[in-house]
Tab-separated table of C-alpha atoms in Angstrom:
chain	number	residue	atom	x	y	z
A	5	UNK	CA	-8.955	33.646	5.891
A	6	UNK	CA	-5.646	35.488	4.789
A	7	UNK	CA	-4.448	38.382	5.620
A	8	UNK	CA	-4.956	39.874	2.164
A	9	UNK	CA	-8.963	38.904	2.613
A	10	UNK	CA	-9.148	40.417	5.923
A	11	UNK	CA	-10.050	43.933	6.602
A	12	UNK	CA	-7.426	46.206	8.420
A	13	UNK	CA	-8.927	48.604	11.623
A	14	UNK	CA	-5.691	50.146	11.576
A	15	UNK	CA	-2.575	49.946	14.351
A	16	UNK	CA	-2.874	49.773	18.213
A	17	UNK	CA	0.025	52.171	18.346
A	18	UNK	CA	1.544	53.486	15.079
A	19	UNK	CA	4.625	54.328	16.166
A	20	UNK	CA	5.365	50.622	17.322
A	21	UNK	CA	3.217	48.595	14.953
A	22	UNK	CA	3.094	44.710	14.615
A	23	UNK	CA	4.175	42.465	12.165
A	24	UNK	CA	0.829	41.510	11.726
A	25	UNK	CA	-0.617	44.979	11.600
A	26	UNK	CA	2.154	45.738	9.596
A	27	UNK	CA	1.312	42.299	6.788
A	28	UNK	CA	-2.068	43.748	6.949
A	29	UNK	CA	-1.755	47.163	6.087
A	30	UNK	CA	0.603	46.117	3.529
A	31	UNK	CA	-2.015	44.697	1.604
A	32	UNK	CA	-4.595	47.224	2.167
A	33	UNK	CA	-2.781	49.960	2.154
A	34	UNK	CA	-5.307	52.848	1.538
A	35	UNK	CA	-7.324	51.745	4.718
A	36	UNK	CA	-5.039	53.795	6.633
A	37	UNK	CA	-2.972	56.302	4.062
A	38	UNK	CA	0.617	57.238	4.527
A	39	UNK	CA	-0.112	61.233	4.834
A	40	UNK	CA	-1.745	60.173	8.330
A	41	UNK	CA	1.249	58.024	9.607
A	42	UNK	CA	3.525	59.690	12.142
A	43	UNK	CA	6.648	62.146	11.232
A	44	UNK	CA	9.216	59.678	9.710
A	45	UNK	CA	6.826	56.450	9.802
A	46	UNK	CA	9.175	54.889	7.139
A	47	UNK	CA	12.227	55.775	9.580
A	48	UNK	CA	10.684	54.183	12.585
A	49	UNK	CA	9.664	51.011	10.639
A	50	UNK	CA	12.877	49.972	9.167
A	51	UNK	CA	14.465	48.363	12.370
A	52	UNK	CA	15.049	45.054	13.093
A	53	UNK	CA	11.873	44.039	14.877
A	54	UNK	CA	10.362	44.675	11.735
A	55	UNK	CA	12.971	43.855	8.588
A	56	UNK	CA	11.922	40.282	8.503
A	57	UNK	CA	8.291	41.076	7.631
A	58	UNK	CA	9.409	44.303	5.321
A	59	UNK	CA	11.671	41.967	3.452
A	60	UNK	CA	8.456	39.615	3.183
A	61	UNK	CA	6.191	42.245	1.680
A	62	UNK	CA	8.849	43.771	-0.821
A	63	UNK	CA	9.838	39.892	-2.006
A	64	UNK	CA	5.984	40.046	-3.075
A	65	UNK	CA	5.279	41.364	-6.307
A	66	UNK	CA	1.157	41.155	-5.397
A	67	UNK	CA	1.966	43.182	-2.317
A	68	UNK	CA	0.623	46.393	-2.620
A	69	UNK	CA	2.752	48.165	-0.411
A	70	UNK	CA	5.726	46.435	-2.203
A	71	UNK	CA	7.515	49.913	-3.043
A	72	UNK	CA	7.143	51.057	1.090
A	73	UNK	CA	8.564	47.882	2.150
A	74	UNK	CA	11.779	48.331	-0.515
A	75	UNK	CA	12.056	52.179	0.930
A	76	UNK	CA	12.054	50.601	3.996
A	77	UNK	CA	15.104	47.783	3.282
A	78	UNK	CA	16.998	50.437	1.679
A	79	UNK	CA	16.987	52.304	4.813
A	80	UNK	CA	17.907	49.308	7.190
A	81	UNK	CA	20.408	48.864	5.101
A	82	UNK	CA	21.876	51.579	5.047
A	83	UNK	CA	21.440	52.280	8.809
A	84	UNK	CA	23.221	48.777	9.187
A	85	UNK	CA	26.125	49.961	6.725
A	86	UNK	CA	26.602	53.721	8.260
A	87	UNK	CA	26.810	52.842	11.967
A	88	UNK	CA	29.384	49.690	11.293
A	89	UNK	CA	26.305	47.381	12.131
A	90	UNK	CA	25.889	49.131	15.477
A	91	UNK	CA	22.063	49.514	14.756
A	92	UNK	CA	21.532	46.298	12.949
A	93	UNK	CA	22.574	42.911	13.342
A	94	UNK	CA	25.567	42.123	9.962
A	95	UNK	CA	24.308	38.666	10.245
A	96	UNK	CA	20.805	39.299	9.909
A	97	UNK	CA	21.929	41.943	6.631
A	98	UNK	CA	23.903	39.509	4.768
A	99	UNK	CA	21.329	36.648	4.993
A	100	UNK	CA	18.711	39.021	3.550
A	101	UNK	CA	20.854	40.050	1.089
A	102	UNK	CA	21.828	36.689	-0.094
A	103	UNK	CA	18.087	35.694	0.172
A	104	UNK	CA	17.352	38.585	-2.319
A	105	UNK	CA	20.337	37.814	-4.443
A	106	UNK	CA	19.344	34.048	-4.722
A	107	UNK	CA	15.488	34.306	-4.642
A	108	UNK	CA	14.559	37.904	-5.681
A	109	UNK	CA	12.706	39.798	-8.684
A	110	UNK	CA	14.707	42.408	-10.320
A	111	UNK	CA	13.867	45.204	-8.190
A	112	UNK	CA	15.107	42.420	-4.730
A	113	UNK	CA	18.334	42.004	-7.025
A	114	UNK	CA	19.107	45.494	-7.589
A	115	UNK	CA	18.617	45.767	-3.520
A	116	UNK	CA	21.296	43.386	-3.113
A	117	UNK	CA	23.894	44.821	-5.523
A	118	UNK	CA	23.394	48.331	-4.163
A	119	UNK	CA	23.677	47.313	-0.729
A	120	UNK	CA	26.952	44.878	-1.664
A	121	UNK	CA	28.338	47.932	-3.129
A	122	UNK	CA	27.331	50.456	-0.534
A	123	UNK	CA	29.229	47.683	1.978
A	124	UNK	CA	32.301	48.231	0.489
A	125	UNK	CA	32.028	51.837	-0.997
A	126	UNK	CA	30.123	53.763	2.036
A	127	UNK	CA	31.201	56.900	0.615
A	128	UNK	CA	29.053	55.914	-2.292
A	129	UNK	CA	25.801	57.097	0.015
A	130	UNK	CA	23.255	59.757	-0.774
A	131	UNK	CA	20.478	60.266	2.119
A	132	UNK	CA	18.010	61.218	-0.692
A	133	UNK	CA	18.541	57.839	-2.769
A	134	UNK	CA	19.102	55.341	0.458
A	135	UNK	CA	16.282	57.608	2.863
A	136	UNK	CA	14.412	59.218	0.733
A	137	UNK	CA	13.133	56.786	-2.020
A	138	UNK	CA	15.327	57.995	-5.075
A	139	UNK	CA	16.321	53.975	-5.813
A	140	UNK	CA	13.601	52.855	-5.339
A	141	UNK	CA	11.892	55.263	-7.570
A	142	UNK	CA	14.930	54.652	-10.094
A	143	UNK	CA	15.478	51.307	-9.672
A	144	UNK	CA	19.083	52.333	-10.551
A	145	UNK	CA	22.134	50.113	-9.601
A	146	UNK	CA	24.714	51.938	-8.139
A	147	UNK	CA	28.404	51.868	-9.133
């Protein structure tokens, strides 16, 4: 049985989920509703423990969580970009990046260029568009 057939209880500790809890809520998402997550759920997600299986769920275009787990990448990345890759691993960044660039959708692509250009323009960053949701709601490239 998959993960998508399976039926989600909902996370041990919510604050500190697994990547399996996380997978599984990912494709039932409305078993256990944002608006009931912690403060800042989306914050305390995007970290590296985590970005593999984010970056997973948003390179799925069945996934219904898909939008979350973009939110998510756009906020490890630009954590990773802000502190000089003092709260993320550059390796770890560039390979997802590349993996986006080489294997992604559209919305994966335009990831990838706004992070490459947020790299080398950090001035270029708005907490409401990188933290907040606005690209992914836009699903604007940046300049």
């Amino acid at each position: 049985m998959s993960v998508q057939e399976s039926t989600f209880h909902g996370f041990a500790n919510p604050v500190d989920p697994t990547p399996a809890e996380l997978r599984a809520w990912a494709y039932q998402p409305d078993s256990v509703p944002l608006t009931s997550m912690p403060p800042d759920w989306d914050l305390l997600v995007s970290g590296d423990r985590l970005v593999t299986t984010l970056f997973d769920l948003a390179m799925d275009p069945a996934c219904p969580a898909r939008r979350f787990a973009l939110h998510c990448l756009y906020i490890y990345a630009a954590d990773g970009i802000r502190t000089n890759f003092r709260a993320h691993p550059k390796r770890r960044f560039r390979k997802l990046v590349e993996q986006a660039e080489k294997t992604g959708d559209d919305l994966m692509r335009t990831w990838a260029h706004n992070s490459r250009v947020l790299l080398a323009r950090p001035e270029l960053f708005v907490y409401r568009e990188w933290c907040e949701g606005g690209l992914v709601r836009e699903n604007r490239r940046i300049g």
